[in-house]
PDB file of C-alpha atoms and ligand atoms in Angstrom:
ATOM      1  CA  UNK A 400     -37.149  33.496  -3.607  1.00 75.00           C
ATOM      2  CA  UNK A 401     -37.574  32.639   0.163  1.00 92.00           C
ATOM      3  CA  UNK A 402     -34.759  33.887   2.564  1.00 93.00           C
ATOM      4  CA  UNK A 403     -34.174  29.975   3.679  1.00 95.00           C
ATOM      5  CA  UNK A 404     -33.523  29.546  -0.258  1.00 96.00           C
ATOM      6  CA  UNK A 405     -30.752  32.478  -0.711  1.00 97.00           C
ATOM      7  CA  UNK A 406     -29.169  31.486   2.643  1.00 97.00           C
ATOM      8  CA  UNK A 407     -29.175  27.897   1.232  1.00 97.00           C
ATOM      9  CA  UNK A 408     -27.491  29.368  -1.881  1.00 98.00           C
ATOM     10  CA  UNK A 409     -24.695  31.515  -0.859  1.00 98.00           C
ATOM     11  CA  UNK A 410     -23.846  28.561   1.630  1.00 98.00           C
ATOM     12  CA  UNK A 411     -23.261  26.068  -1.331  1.00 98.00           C
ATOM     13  CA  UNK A 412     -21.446  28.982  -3.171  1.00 98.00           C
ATOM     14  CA  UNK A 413     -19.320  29.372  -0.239  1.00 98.00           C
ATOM     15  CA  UNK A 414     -18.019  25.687  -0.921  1.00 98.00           C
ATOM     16  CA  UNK A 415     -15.940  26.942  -3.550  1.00 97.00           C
ATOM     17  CA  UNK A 416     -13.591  28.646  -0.855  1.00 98.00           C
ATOM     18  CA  UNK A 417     -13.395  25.495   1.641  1.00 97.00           C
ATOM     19  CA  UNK A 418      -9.498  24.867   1.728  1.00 95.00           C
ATOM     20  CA  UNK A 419      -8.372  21.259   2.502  1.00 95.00           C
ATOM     21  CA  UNK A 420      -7.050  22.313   5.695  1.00 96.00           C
ATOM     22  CA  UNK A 421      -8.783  23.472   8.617  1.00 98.00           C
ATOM     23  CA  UNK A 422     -11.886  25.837   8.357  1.00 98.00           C
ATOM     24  CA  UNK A 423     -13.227  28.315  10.952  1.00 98.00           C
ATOM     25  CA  UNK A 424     -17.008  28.240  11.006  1.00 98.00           C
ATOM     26  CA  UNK A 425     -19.660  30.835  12.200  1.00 98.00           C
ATOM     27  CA  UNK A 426     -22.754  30.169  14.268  1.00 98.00           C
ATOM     28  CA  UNK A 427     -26.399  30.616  13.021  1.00 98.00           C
ATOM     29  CA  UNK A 428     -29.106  29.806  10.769  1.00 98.00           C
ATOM     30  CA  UNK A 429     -27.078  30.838   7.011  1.00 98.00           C
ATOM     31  CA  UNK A 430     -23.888  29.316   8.909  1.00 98.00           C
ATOM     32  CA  UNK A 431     -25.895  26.021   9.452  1.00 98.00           C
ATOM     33  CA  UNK A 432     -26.726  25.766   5.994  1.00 98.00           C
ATOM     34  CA  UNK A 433     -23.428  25.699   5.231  1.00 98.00           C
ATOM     35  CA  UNK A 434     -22.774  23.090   7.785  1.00 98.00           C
ATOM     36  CA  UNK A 435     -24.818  20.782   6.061  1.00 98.00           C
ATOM     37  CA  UNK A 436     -22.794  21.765   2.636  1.00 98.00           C
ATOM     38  CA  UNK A 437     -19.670  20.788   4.123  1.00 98.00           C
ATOM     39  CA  UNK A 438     -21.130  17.373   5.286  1.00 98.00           C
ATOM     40  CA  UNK A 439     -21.743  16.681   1.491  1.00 97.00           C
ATOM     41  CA  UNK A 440     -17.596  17.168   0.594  1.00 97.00           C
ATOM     42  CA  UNK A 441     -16.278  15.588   4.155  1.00 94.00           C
ATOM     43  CA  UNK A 442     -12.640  14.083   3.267  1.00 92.00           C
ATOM     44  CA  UNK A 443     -11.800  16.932   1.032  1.00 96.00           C
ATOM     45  CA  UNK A 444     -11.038  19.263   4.021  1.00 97.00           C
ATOM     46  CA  UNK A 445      -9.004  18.141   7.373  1.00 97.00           C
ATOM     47  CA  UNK A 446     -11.377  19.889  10.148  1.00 98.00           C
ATOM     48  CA  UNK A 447     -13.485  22.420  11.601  1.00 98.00           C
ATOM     49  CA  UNK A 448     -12.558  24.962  14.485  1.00 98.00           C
ATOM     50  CA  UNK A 449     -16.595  26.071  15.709  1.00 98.00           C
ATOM     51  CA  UNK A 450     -17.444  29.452  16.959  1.00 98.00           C
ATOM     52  CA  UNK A 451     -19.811  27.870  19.429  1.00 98.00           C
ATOM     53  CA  UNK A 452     -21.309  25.079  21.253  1.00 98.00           C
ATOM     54  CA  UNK A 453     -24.682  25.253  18.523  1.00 98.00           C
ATOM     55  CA  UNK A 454     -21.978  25.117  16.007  1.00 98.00           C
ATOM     56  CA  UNK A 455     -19.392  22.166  16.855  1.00 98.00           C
ATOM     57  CA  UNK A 456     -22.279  19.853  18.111  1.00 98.00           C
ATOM     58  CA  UNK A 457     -23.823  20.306  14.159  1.00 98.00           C
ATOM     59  CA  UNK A 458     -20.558  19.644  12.499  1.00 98.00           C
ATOM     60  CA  UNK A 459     -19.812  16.617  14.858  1.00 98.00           C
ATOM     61  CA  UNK A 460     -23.200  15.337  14.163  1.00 98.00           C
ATOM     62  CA  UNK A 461     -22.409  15.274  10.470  1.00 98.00           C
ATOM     63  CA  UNK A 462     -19.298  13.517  11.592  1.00 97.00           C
ATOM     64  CA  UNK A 463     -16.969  16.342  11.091  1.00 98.00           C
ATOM     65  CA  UNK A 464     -13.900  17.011  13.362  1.00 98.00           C
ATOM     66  CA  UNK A 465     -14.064  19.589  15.437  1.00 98.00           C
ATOM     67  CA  UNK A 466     -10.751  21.434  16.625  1.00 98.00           C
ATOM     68  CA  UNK A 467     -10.039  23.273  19.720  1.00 98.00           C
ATOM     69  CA  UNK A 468      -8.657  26.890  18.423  1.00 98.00           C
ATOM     70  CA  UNK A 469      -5.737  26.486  20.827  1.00 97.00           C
ATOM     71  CA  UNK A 470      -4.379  23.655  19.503  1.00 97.00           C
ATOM     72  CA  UNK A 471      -4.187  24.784  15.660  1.00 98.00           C
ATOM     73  CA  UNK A 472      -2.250  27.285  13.814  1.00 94.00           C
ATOM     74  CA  UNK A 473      -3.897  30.312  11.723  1.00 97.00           C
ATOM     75  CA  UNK A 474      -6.895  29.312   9.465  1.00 98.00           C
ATOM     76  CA  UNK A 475      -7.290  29.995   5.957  1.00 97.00           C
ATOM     77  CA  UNK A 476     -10.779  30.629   6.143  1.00 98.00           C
ATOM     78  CA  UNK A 477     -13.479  31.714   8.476  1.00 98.00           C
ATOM     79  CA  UNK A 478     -17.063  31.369   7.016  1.00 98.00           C
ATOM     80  CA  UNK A 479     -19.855  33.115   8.928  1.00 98.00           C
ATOM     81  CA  UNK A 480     -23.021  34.620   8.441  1.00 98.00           C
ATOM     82  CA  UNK A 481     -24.539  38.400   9.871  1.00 98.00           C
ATOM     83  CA  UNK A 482     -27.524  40.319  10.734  1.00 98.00           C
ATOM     84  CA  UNK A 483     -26.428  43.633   9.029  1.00 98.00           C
ATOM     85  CA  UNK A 484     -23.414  44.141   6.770  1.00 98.00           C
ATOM     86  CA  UNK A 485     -22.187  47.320   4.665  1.00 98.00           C
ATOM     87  CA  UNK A 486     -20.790  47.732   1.238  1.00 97.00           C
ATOM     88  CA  UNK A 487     -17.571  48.305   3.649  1.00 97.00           C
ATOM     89  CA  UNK A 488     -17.577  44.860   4.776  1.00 98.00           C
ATOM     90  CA  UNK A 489     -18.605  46.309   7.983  1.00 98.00           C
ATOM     91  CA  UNK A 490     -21.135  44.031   9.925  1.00 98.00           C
ATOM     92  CA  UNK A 491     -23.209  43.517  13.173  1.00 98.00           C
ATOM     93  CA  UNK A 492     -23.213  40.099  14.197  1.00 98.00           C
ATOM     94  CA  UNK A 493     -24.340  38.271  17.669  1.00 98.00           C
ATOM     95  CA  UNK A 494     -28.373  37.724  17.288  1.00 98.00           C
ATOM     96  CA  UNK A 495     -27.472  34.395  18.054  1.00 98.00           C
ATOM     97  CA  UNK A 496     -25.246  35.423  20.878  1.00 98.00           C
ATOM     98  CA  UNK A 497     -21.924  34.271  19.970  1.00 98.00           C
ATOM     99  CA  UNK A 498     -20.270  37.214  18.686  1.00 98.00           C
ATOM    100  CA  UNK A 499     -17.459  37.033  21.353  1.00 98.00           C
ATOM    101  CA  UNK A 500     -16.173  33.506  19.794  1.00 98.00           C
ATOM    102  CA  UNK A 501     -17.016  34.314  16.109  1.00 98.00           C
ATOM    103  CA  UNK A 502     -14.628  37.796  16.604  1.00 98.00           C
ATOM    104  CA  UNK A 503     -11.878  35.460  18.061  1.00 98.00           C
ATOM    105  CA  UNK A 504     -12.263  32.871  15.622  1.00 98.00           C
ATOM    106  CA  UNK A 505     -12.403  35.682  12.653  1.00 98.00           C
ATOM    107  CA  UNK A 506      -9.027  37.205  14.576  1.00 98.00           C
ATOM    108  CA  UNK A 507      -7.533  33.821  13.932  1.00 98.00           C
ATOM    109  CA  UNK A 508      -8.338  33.867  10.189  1.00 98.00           C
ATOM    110  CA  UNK A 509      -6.800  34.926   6.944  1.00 97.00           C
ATOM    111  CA  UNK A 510      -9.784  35.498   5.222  1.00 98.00           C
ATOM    112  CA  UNK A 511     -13.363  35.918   6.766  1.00 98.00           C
ATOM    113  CA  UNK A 512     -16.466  35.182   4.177  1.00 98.00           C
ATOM    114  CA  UNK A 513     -19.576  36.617   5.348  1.00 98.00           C
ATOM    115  CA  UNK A 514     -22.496  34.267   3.593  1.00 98.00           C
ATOM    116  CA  UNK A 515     -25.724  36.690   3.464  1.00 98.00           C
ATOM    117  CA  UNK A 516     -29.388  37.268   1.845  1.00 96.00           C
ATOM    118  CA  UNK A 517     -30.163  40.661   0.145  1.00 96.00           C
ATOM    119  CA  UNK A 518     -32.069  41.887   3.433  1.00 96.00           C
ATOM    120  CA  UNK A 519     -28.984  41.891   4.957  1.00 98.00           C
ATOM    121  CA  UNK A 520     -27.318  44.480   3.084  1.00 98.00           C
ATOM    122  CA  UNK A 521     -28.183  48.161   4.314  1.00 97.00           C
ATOM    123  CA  UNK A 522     -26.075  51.484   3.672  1.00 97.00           C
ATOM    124  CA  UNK A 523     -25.488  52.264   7.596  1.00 97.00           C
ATOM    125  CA  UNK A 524     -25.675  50.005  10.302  1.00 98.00           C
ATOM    126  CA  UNK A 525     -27.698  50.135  13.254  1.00 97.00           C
ATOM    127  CA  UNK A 526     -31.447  48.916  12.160  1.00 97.00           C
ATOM    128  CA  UNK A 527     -30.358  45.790  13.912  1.00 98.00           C
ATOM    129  CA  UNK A 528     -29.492  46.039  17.670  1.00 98.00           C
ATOM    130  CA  UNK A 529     -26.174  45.603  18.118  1.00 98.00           C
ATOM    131  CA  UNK A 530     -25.554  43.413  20.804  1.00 99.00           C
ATOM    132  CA  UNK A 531     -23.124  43.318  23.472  1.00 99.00           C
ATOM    133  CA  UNK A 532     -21.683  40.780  25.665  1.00 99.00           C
ATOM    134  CA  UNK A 533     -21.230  41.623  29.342  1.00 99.00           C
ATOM    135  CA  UNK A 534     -19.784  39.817  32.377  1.00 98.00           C
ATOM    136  CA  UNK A 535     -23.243  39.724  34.559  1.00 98.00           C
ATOM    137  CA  UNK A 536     -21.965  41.525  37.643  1.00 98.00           C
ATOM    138  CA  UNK A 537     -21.528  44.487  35.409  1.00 98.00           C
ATOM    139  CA  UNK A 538     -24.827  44.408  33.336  1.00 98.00           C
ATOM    140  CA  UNK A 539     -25.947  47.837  35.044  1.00 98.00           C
ATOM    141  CA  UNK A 540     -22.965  49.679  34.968  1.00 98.00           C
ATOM    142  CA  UNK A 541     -21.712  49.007  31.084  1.00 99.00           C
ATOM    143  CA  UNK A 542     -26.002  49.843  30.481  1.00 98.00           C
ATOM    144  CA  UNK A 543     -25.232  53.039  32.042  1.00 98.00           C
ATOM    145  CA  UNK A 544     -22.325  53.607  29.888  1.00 98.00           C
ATOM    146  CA  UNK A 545     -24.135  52.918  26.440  1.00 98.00           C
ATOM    147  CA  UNK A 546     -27.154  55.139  27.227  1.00 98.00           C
ATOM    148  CA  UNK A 547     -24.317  57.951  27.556  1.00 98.00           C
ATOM    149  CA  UNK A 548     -23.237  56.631  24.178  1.00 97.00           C
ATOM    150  CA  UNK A 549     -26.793  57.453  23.305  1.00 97.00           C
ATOM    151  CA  UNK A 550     -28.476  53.462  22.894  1.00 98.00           C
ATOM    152  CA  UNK A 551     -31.129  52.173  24.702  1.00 98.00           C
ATOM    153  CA  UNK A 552     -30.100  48.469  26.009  1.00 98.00           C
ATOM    154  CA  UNK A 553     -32.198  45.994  26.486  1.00 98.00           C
ATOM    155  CA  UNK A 554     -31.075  43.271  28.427  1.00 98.00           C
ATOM    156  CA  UNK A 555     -31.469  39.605  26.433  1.00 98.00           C
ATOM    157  CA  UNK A 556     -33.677  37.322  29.256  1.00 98.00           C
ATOM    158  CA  UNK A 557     -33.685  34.535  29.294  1.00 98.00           C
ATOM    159  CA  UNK A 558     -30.133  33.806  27.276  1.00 98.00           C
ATOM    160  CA  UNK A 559     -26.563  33.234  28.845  1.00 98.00           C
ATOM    161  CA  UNK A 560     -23.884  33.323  26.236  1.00 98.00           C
ATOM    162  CA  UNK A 561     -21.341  30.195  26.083  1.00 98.00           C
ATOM    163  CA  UNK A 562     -19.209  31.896  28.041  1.00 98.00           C
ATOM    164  CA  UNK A 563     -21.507  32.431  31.054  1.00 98.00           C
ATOM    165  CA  UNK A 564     -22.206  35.566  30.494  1.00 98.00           C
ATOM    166  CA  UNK A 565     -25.717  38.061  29.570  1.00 98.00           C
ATOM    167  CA  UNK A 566     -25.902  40.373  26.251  1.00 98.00           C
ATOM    168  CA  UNK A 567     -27.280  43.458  25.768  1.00 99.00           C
ATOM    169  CA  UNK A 568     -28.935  44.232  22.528  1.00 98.00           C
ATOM    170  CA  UNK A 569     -28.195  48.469  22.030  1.00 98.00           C
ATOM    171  CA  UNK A 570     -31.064  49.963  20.232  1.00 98.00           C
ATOM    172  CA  UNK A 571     -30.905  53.424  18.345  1.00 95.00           C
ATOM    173  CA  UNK A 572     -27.017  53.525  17.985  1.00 94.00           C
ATOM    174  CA  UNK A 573     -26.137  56.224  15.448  1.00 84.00           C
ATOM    175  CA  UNK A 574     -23.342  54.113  13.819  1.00 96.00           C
ATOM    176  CA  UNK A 575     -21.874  56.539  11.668  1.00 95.00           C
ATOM    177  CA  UNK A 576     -18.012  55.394  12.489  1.00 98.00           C
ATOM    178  CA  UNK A 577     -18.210  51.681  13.060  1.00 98.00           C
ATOM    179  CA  UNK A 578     -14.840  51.623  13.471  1.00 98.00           C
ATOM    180  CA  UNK A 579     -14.203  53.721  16.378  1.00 98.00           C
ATOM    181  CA  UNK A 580     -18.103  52.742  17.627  1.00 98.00           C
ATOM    182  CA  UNK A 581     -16.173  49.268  17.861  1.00 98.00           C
ATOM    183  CA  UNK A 582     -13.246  50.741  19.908  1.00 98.00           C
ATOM    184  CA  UNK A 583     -15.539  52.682  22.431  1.00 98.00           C
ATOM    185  CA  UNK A 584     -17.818  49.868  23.566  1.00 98.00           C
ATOM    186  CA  UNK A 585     -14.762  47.248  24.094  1.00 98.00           C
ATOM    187  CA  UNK A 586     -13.655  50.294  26.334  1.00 98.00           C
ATOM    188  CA  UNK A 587     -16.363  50.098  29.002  1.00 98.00           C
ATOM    189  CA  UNK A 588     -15.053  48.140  31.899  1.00 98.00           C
ATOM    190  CA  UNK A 589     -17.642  45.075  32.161  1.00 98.00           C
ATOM    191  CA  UNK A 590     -18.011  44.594  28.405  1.00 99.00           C
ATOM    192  CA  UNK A 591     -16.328  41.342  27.158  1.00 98.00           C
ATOM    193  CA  UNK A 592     -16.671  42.536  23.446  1.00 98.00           C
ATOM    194  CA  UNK A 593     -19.352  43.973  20.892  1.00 98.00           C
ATOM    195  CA  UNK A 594     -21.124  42.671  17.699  1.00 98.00           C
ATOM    196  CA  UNK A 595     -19.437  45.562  15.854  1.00 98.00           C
ATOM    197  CA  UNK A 596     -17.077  43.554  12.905  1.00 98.00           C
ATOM    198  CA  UNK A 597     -15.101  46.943  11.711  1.00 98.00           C
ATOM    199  CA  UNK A 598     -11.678  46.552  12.785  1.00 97.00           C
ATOM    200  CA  UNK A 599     -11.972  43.090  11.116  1.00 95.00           C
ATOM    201  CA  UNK A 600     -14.597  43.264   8.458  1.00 97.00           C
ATOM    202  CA  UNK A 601     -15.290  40.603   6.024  1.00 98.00           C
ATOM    203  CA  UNK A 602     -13.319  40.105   2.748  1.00 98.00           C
ATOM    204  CA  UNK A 603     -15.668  38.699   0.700  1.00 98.00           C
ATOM    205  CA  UNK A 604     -19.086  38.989   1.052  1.00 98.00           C
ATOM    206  CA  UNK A 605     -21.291  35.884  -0.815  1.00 98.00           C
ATOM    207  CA  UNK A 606     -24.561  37.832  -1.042  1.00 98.00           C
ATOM    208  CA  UNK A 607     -27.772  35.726  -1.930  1.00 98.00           C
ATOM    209  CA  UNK A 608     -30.513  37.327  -4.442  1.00 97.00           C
ATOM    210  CA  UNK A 609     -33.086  36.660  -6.631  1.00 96.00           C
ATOM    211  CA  UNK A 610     -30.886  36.550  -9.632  1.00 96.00           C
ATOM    212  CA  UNK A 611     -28.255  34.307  -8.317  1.00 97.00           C
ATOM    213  CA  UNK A 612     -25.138  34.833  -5.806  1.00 98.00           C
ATOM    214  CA  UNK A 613     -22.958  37.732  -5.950  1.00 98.00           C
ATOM    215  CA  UNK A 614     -19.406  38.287  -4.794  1.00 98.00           C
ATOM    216  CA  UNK A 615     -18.714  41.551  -3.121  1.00 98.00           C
ATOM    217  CA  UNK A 616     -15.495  42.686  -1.902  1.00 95.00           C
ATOM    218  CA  UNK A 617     -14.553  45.843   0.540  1.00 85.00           C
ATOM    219  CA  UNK A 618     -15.594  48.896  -1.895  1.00 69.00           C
TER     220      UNK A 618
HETATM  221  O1  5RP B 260     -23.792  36.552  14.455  1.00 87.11           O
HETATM  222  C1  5RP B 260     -24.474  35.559  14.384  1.00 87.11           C
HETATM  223  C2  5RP B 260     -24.703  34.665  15.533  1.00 87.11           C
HETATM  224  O2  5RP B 260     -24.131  35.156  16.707  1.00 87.11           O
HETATM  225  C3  5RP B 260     -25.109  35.207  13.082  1.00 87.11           C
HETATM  226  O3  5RP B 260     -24.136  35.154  12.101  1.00 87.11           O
HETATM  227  C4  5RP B 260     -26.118  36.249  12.726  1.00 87.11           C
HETATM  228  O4  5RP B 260     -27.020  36.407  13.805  1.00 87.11           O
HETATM  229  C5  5RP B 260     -26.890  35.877  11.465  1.00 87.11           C
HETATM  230  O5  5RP B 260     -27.727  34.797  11.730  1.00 87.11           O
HETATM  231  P1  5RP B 260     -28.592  34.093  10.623  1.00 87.11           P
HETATM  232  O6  5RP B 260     -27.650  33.447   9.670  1.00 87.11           O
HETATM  233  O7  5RP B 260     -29.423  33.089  11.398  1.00 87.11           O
HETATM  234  O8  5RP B 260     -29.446  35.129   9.954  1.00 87.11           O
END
């Protein structure tokens, strides 16, 4: 089965979960597919809160409300995609640069449901680069800081997050405690927050294969 096909999968699967409240949604390719799922059951849910600009123009354009996070209450649901996510529910998230308002969006939910292929799923995290997001004036100084940490960052050209600011993708982390990995990076003075998701990993991870969608949970 093609990638777009599993994505396409565990984003109808996530359906299941929509409450008919309010619903927090992620930012991406998988997350987009499930965009277009929601379109197809519009009335049985009240409105969206987006976790970025890619993300509420999609859901507007398929007529959905889109809510500002300030101006609801906690969500029941936060739906999301990732790039890499552990049997731990521990995941790096941010190639598409908007990790800082998926973690705040996440924060705000009861229940976060990461929506992933197989190819996704490794045993330690790190393959990916784990990006960072980092107020521009301090771009050199927080690089500084994570080749003590022992990565190599690379600085994404060309891209400016939604909030204005520039994200550095860490190669070669050794990310044997995500956890305190997290902790450390959101430390640095300069970095607004990291693609590490281990302080608040996902509860229920919809993983797409060739023999159908499975449910994981934290194990
Ligand atoms: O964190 C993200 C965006 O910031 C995405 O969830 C992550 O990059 C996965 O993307 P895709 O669903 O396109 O594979």
């Amino acid at each position: 089965m093609k990638q777009d096909e599993l994505k396409q999968a565990v984003a109808r699967a996530a359906i299941d979960y929509v409450p008919q409240g309010i619903i927090g949604v992620g930012t991406g390719s998988t997350a987009n597919f499930f965009i277009d799922e929601l379109a197809t059951i519009r009335g049985r849910f009240e409105a969206a809160v987006a976790s970025s600009e890619a993300t509420a123009q999609r859901l507007k354009n398929h007529g959905i409300q889109v809510l500002d996070l300030n101006s609801v209450g906690e969500l029941e649901i936060y739906v999301d995609g990732a790039d890499e996510i552990t049997r731990h529910m521990h995941m790096i998230k941010g190639g598409g640069g908007a990790l800082t308002r998926e973690k705040i969006v996440a924060a705000c939910s009861k229940k976060f449901i990461c929506l992933a292929d197989d190819s996704k799923l490794v045993e330690v995290l790190g393959k990916f680069p784990l990006p960072v997001e980092v107020i521009p004036m301090a771009q050199s100084h927080v690089a500084r800081e994570l080749v003590k940490l022992g990565g190599q960052p690379v600085l994404r050209t060309g891209f400016t997050t939604d909030n204005g600011n520039v994200i550095l993708d860490v190669h070669n982390l050794a990310i044997t405690n995500p956890v305190e990995l997290e902790k450390q990076i959101n430390q640095i003075v300069g970095v607004v927050t990291n693609g590490l998701f281990a302080q608040r990993p996902a509860d229920i991870l919809l993983l797409g294969t060739a023999d159908g969608v499975k449910t994981m949970q934290a194990g």
